[in-house]
Steps between C-alpha positions, in 0.01 A plus 500: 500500500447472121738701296404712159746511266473824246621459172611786195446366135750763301836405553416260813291213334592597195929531432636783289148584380185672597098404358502791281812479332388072490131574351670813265747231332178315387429806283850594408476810699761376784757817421242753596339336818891472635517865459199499725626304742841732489265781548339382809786361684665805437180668683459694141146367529285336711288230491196619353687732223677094401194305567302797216787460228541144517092463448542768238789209363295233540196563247500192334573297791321122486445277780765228311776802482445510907463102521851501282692752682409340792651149404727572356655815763819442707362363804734414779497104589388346793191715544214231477733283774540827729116554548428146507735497793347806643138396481643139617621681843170674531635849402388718241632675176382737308665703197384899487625703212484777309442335141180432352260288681409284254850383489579474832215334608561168281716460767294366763472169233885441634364516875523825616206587758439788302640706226422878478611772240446821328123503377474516176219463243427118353647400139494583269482912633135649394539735842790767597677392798432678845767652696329440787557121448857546481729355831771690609780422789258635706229300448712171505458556870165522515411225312756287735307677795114349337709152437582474829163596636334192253783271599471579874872598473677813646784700334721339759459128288559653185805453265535700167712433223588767239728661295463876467358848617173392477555271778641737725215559714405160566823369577467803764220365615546166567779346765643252230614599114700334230655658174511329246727593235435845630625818442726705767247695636298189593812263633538770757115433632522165492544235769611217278627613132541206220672533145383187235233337339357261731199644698561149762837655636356803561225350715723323682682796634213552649405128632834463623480817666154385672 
């Protein structure tokens, strides 16, 4: 049976940094978007309180700020070689976060099977964003559950990778987990937990493990 692997983008894929506070440093406004991100992982806010104030931030936001942030973010290494080894086994990946869409998505260019995100209005912003849009923990799960359904998958082949609280309920819902450079809370969900910046060893506690 095929596996699906599940991937988070903010703090997972990405090392010590999130999409927001990546696309906010294009603008200069990186101090107030990690004040955000403070806020919701102290559960201050949620995510569609963040995901209006960083639109609000992002008013002059071009599609080169977004192309630049992306390039030029802290991206963990070995990522491309992880899902070409994936898809080369005939499994799956897929990343699902709670960051804009139109960042996460570009993504899928670096072979992930698909890439889905908050949904957010195109750039540059002419339209508010909807709350409705917005992912949550919650919802993390039920885009795994749709995934799994187009991939002809079952929650018992999946694998998720995160980081944080907002990957809580997936990593309950799934029989295999790993942290990565997670938080306390997380480690203590997790089946496999992995500290560094190398997204390869953290697969292979997994294909060891298989």
């Amino acid at each position: 049976m095929a596996r699906l692997h599940l991937f988070d983008l903010d703090g997972t894929l990405l090392y010590g940094s999130t999409a927001p506070v990546e696309i906010s440093r294009q603008l200069g406004l990186e101090a107030e978007t990690v004040v955000l991100d403070q806020a919701i992982s102290a559960g201050r806010i949620g995510p569609p309180e963040y995901a209006t104030r960083v639109h609000a931030l992002w008013a002059e936001l071009t599609e080169a700020h977004v192309t630049a942030a992306f390039e030029g973010a802290p991206w963990m290494s070995g990522i491309e070689d992880v899902w070409a080894e994936i898809r080369g086994n005939g499994d799956y990946c897929a990343v699902i976060s709670l960051s804009p869409s139109f960042f996460v998505e570009r993504l899928r260019a670096w072979g992930a099977h698909a890439a889905h995100g908050s949904r957010f209005p195109a750039v540059p912003f002419t339209e508010a964003v909807d709350p409705a849009g917005i992912l949550s923990s919650a919802a993390k799960v039920r885009i795994a559950d749709r995934l799994c359904e187009e991939f002809e998958v079952s929650r018992a082949d999946c694998v998720a990778y995160g980081d944080s609280s907002s990957d809580k309920d997936l990593f309950g819902a799934v029989p295999v987990s790993v942290a990565v450079n997670a938080d306390r809370h997380l480690q203590a969900l997790a089946t496999h937990g992995y500290v560094g910046r190398d997204l390869w060893d953290a697969y292979e506690l997994v294909h060891r493990a298989r």
